[in-house]
PDB file of C-alpha atoms in Angstrom:
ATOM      1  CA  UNK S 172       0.000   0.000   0.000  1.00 74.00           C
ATOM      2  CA  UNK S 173       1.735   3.666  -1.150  1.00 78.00           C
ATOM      3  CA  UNK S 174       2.581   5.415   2.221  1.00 91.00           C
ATOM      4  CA  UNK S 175       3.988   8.839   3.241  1.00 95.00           C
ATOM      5  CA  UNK S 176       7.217   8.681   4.290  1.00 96.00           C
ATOM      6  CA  UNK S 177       9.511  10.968   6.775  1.00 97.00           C
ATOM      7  CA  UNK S 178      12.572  11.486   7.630  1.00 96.00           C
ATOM      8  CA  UNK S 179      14.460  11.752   9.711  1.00 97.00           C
ATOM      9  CA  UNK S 180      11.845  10.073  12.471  1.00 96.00           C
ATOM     10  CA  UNK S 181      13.469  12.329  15.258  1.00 97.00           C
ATOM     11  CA  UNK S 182      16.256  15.051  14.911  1.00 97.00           C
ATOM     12  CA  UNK S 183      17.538  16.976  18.342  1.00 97.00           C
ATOM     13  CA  UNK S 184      18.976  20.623  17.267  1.00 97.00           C
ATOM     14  CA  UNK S 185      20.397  22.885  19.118  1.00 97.00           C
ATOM     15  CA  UNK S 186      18.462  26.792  19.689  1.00 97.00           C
ATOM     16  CA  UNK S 187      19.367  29.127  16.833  1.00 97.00           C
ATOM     17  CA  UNK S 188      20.304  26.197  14.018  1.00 97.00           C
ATOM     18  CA  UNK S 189      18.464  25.676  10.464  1.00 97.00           C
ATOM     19  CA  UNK S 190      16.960  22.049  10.368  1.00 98.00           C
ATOM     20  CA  UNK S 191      15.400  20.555   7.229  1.00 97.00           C
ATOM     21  CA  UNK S 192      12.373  18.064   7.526  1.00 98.00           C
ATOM     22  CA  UNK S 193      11.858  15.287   4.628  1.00 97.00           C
ATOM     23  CA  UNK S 194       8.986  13.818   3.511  1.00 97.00           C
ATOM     24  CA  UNK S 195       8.192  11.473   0.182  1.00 96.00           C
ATOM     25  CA  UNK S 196       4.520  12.144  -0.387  1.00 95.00           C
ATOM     26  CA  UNK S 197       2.777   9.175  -2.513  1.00 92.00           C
ATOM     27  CA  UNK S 198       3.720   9.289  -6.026  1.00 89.00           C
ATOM     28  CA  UNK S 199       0.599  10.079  -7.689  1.00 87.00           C
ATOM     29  CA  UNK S 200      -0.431  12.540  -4.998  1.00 89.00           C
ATOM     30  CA  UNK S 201      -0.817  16.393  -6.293  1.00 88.00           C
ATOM     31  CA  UNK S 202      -1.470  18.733  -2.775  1.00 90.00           C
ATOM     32  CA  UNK S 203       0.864  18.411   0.236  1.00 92.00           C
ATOM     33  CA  UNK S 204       1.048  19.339   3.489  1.00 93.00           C
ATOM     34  CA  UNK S 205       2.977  20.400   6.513  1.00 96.00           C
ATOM     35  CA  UNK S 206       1.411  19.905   9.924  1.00 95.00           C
ATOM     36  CA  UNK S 207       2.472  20.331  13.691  1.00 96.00           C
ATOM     37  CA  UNK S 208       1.508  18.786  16.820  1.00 95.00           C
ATOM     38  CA  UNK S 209       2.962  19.795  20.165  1.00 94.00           C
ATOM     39  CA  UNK S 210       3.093  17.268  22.439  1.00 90.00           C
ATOM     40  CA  UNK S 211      -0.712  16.424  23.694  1.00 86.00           C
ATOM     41  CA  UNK S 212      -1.941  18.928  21.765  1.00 89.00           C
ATOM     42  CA  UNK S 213      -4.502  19.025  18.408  1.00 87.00           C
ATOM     43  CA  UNK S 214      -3.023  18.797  14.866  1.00 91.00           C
ATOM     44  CA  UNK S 215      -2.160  22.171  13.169  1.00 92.00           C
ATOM     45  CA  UNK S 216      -1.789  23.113   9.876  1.00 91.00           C
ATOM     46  CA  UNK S 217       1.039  24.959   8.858  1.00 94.00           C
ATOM     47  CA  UNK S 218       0.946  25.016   5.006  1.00 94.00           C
ATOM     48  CA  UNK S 219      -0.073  23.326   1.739  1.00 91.00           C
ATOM     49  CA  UNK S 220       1.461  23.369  -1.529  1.00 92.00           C
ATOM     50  CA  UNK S 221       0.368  22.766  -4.966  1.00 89.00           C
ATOM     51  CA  UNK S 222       1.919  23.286  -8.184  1.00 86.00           C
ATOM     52  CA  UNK S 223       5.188  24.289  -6.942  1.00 87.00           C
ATOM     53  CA  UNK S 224       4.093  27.149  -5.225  1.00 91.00           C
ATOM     54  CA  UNK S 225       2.361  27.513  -1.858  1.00 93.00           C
ATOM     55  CA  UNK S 226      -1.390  27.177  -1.892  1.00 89.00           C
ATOM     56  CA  UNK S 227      -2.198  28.474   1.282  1.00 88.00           C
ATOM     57  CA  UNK S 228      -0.053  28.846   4.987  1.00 91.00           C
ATOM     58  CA  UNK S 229      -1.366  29.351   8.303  1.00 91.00           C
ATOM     59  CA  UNK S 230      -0.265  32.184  10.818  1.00 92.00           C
ATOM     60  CA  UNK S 231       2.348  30.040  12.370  1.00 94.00           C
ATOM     61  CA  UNK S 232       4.209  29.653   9.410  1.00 95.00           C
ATOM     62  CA  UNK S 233       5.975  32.551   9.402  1.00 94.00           C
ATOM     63  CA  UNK S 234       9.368  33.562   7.714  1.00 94.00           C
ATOM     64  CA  UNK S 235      11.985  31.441   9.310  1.00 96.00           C
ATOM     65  CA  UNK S 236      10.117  28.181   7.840  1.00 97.00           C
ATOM     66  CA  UNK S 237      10.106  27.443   4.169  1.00 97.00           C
ATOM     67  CA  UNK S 238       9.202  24.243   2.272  1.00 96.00           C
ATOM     68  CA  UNK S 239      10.362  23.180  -1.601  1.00 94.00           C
ATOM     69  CA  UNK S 240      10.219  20.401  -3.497  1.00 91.00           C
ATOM     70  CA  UNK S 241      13.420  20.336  -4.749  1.00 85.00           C
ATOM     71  CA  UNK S 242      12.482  16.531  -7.011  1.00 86.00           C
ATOM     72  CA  UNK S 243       9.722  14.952  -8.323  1.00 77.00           C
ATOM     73  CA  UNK S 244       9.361  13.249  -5.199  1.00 85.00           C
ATOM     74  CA  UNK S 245      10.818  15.291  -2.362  1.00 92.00           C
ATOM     75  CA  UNK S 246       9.136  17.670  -0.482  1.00 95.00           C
ATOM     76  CA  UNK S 247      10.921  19.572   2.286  1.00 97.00           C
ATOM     77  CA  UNK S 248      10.094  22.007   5.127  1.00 98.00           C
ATOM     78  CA  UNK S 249      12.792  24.061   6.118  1.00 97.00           C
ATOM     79  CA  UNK S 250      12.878  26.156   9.698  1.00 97.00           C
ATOM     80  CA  UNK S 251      15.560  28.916   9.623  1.00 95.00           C
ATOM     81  CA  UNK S 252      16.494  29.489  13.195  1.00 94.00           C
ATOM     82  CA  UNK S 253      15.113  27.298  15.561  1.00 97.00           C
ATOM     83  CA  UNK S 254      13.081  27.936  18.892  1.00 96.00           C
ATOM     84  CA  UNK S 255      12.461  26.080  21.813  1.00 97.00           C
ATOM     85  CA  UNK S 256       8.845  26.601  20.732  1.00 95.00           C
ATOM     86  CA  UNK S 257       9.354  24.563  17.507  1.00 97.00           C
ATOM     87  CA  UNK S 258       9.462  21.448  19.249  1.00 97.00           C
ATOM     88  CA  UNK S 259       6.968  19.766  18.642  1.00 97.00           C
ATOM     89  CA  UNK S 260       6.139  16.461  15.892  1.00 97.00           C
ATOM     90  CA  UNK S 261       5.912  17.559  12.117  1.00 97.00           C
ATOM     91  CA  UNK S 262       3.657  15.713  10.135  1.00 96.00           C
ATOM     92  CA  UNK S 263       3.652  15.652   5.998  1.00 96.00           C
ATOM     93  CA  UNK S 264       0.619  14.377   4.036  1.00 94.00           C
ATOM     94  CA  UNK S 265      -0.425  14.000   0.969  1.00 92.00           C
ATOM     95  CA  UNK S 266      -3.893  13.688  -1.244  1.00 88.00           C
ATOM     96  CA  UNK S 267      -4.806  13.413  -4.462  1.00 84.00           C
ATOM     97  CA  UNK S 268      -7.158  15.422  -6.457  1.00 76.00           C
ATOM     98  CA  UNK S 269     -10.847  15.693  -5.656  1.00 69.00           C
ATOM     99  CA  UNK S 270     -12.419  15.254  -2.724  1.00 60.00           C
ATOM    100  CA  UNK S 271      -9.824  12.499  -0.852  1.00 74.00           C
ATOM    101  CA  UNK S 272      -8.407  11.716   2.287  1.00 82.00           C
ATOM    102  CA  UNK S 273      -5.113  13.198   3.028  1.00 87.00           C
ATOM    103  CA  UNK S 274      -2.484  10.544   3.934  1.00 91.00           C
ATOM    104  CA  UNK S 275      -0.243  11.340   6.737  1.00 93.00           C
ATOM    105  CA  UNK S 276       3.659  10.043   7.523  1.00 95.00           C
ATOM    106  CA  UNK S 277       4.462   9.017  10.596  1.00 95.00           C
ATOM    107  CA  UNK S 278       6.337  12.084  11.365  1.00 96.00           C
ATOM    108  CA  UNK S 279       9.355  14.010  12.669  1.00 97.00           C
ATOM    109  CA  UNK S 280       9.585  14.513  16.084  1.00 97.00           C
ATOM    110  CA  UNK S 281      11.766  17.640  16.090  1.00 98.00           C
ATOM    111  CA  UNK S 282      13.314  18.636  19.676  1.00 97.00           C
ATOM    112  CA  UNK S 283      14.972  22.107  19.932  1.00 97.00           C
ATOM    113  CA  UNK S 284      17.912  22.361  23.175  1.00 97.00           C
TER     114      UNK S 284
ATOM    115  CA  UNK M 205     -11.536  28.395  12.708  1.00 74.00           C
ATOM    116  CA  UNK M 206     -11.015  25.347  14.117  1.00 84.00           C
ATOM    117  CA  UNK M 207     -14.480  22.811  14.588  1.00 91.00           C
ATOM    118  CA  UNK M 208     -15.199  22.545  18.003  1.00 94.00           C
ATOM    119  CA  UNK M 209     -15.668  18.657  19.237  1.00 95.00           C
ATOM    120  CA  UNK M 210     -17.263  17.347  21.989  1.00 95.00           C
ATOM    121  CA  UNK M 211     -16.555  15.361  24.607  1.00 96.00           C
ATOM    122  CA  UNK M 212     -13.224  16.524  25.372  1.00 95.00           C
ATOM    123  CA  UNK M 213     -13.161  12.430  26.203  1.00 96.00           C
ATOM    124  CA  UNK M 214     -14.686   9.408  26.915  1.00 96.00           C
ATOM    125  CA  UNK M 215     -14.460   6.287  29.154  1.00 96.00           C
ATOM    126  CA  UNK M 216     -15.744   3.461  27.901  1.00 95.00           C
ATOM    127  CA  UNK M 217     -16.046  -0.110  28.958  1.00 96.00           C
ATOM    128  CA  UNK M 218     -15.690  -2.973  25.988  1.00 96.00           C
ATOM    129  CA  UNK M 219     -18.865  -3.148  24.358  1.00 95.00           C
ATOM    130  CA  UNK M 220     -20.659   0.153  24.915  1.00 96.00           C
ATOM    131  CA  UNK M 221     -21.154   2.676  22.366  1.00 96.00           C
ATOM    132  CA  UNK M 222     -19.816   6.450  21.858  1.00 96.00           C
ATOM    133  CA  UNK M 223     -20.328   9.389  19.738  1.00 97.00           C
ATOM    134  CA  UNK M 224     -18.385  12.017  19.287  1.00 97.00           C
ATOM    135  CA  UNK M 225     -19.235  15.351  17.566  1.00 96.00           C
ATOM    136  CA  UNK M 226     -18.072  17.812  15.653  1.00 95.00           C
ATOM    137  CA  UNK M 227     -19.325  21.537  14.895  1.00 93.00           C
ATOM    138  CA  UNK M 228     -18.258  24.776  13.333  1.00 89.00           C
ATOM    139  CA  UNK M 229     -19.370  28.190  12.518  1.00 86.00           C
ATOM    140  CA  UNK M 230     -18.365  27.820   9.236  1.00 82.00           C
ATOM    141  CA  UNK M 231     -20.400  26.495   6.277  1.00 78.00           C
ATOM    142  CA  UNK M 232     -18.456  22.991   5.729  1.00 79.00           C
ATOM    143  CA  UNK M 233     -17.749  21.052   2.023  1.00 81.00           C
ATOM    144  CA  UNK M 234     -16.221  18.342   3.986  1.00 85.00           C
ATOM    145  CA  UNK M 235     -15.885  16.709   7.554  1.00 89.00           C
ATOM    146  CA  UNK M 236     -12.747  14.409   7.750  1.00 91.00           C
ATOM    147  CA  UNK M 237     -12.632  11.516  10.708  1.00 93.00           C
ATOM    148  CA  UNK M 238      -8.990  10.821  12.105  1.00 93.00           C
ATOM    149  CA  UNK M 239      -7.675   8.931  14.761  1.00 95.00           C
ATOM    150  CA  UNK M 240      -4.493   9.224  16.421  1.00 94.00           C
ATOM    151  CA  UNK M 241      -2.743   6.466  19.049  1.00 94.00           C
ATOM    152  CA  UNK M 242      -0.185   7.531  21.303  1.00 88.00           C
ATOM    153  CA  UNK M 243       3.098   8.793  19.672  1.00 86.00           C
ATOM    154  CA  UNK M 244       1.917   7.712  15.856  1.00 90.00           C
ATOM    155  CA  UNK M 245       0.408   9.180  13.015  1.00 90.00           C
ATOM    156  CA  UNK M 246      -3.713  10.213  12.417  1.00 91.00           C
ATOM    157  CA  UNK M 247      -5.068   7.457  10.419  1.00 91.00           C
ATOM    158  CA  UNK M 248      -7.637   8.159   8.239  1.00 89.00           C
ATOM    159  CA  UNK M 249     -11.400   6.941   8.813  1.00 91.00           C
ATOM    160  CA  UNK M 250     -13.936   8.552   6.826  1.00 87.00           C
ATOM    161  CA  UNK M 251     -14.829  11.183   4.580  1.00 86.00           C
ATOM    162  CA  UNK M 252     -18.421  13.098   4.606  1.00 87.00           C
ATOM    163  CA  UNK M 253     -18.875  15.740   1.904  1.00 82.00           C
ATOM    164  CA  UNK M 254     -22.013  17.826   1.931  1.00 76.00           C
ATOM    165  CA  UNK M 255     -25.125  16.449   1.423  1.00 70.00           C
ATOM    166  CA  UNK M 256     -26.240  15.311   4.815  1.00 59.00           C
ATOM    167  CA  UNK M 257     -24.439  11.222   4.253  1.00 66.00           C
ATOM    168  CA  UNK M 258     -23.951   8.811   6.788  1.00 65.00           C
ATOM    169  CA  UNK M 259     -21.036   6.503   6.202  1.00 66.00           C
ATOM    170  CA  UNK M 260     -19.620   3.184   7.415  1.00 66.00           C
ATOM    171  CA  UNK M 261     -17.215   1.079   8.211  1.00 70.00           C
ATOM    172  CA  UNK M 262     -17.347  -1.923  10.484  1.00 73.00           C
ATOM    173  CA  UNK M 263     -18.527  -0.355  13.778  1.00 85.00           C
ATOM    174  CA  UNK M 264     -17.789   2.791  13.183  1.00 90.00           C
ATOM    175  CA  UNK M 265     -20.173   5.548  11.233  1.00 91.00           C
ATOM    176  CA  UNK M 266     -20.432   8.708  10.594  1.00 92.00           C
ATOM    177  CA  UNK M 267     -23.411  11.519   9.568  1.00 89.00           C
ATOM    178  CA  UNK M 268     -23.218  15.051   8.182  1.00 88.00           C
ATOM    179  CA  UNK M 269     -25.392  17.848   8.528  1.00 85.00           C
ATOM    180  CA  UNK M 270     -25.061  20.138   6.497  1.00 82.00           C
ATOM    181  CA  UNK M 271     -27.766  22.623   7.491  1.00 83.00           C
ATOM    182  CA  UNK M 272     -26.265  22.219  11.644  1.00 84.00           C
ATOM    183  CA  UNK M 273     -22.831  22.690   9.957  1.00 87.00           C
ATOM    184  CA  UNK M 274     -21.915  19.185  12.493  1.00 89.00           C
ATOM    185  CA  UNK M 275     -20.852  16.112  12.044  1.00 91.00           C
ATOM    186  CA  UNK M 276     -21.526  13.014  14.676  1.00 93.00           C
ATOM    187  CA  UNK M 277     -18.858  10.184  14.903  1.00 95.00           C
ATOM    188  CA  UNK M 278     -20.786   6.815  15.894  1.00 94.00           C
ATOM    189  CA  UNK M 279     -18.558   3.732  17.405  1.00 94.00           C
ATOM    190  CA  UNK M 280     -20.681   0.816  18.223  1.00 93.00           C
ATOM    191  CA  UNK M 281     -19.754  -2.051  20.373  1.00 93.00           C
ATOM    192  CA  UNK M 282     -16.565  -0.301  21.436  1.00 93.00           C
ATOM    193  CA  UNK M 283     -13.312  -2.566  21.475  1.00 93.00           C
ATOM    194  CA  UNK M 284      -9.828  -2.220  22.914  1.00 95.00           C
ATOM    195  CA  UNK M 285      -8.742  -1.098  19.430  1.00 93.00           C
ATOM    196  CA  UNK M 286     -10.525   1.978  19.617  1.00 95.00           C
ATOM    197  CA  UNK M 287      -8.732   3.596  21.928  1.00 96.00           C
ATOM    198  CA  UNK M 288      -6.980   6.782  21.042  1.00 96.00           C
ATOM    199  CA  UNK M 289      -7.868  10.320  20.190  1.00 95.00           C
ATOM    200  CA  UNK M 290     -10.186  11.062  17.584  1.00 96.00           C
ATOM    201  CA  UNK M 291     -10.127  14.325  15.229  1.00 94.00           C
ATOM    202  CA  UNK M 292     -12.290  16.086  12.950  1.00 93.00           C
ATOM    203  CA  UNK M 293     -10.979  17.771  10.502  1.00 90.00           C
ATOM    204  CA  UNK M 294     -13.231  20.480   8.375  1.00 86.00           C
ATOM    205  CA  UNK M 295     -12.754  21.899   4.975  1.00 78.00           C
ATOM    206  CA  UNK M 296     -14.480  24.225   2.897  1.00 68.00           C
ATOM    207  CA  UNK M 297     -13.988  22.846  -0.998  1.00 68.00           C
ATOM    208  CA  UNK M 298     -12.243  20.055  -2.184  1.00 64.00           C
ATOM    209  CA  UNK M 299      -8.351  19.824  -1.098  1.00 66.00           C
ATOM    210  CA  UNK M 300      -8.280  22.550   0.998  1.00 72.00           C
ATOM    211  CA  UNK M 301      -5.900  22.091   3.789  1.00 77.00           C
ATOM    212  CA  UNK M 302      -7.981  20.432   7.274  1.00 81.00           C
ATOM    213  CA  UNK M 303      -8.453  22.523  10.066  1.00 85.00           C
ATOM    214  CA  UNK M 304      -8.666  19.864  13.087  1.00 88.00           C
ATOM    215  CA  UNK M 305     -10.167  19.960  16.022  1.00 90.00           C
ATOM    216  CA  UNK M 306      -8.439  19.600  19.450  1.00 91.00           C
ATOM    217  CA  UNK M 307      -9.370  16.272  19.610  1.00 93.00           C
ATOM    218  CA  UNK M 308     -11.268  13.189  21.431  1.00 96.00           C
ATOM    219  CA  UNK M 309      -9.708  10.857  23.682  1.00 96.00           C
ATOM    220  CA  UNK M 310     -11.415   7.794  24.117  1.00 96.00           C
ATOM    221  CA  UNK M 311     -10.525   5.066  26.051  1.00 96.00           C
ATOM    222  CA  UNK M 312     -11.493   1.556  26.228  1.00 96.00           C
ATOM    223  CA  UNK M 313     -11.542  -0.713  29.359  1.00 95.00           C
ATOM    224  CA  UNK M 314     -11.944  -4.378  29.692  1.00 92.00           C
TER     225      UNK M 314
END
């Protein structure tokens, strides 16, 4: 069965350093998406992308992150300058076109020190 | 604006049914069903689109109304399996990015 995948599955940074989040959405797949979930906390979005550009991006995706798909099959969120406040679990997903469930990898736990 | 669910959680013994609801202040397109298990990803369950449908699958349905702008998540004849935290997720036409809710936990006891 075609899957999301992430990596890496957890990456420790240190305060201030640029870290760079993988994800292979499924192949077919034409919208993706960045999410976040702190620790205990809901699921929120942080931006979607669609024909190489950015569709849409929610208020917590400010300047210092960044996402690119650099391939055909790579699709990458960058986040400048970390904060202790970044840590948190970074989920990609994917969906096709139409009205379809959005597949979700089984994420990167990012922890900022 | 994120849909608003209710209960916060749920306690249930093996057996006994639950639903779980979902509501927002926004007119809806879709209402997606996720759940979550400790330290893994949301797994998909069900998508309603507009047009007031109830869905299926095993034990587990869902309805949509449109008008009430909610959607109801039904789980009969709970199981140990069920346990975890369920989110909505709402959109307003067809791939737009999910706003979730903060979530059900449920738990299941033997």
């Amino acid at each position: 069965e075609p899957e999301v995948t992430q990596t890496p599955s957890h990456q420790v940074t240190q305060m201030g350093q640029e870290v760079i989040l993988r994800c292979v959405p499924i192949s077919n797949h034409l919208y993706f998406y960045w999410y976040r979930q702190i620790l205990g906390q809901k699921v929120e979005f942080l931006v979607s992308f669609y024909n190489n550009e950015i569709s849409e991006k929610s208020e917590i995706f400010d300047d210092q992150f960044s996402v690119e798909r650099p391939d055909g099959s790579n699709f990458t969120l960058k986040i400048r300058s970390t904060k202790l406040e970044d840590s948190a679990m970074y989920f990609c997903a994917s969906s096709g076109q139409g009205h379809t469930e959005a597949f979700f990898g089984q994420g990167t736990r990012l922890t900022v020190v | 604006q994120q849909p608003v669910q209710s209960p916060q959680a749920v306690i249930l013994r093996e057996g006994e049914d639950a639903v779980i609801n979902c509501s927002s202040s926004k007119a809806l397109y879709s209402v997606h069903w996720y759940r979550q298990k400790h330290g893994e990803a949301p797994v998909f369950l069900m998508i309603l689109l507009k047009g007031g449908e109830q869905k299926g699958h095993d034990k587990i349905s869902a309805s949509f109304n449109e008008k009430k702008q909610q959607s109801s998540l039904y789980l009969t004849a709970s199981q140990l399996s069920y346990s975890g935290t369920y989110f909505c997720g709402t959109g307003n036409s067809g791939n737009t990015p999910l706003v979730f809710g903060k979530g059900t936990r449920l738990s299941v006891i033997a």
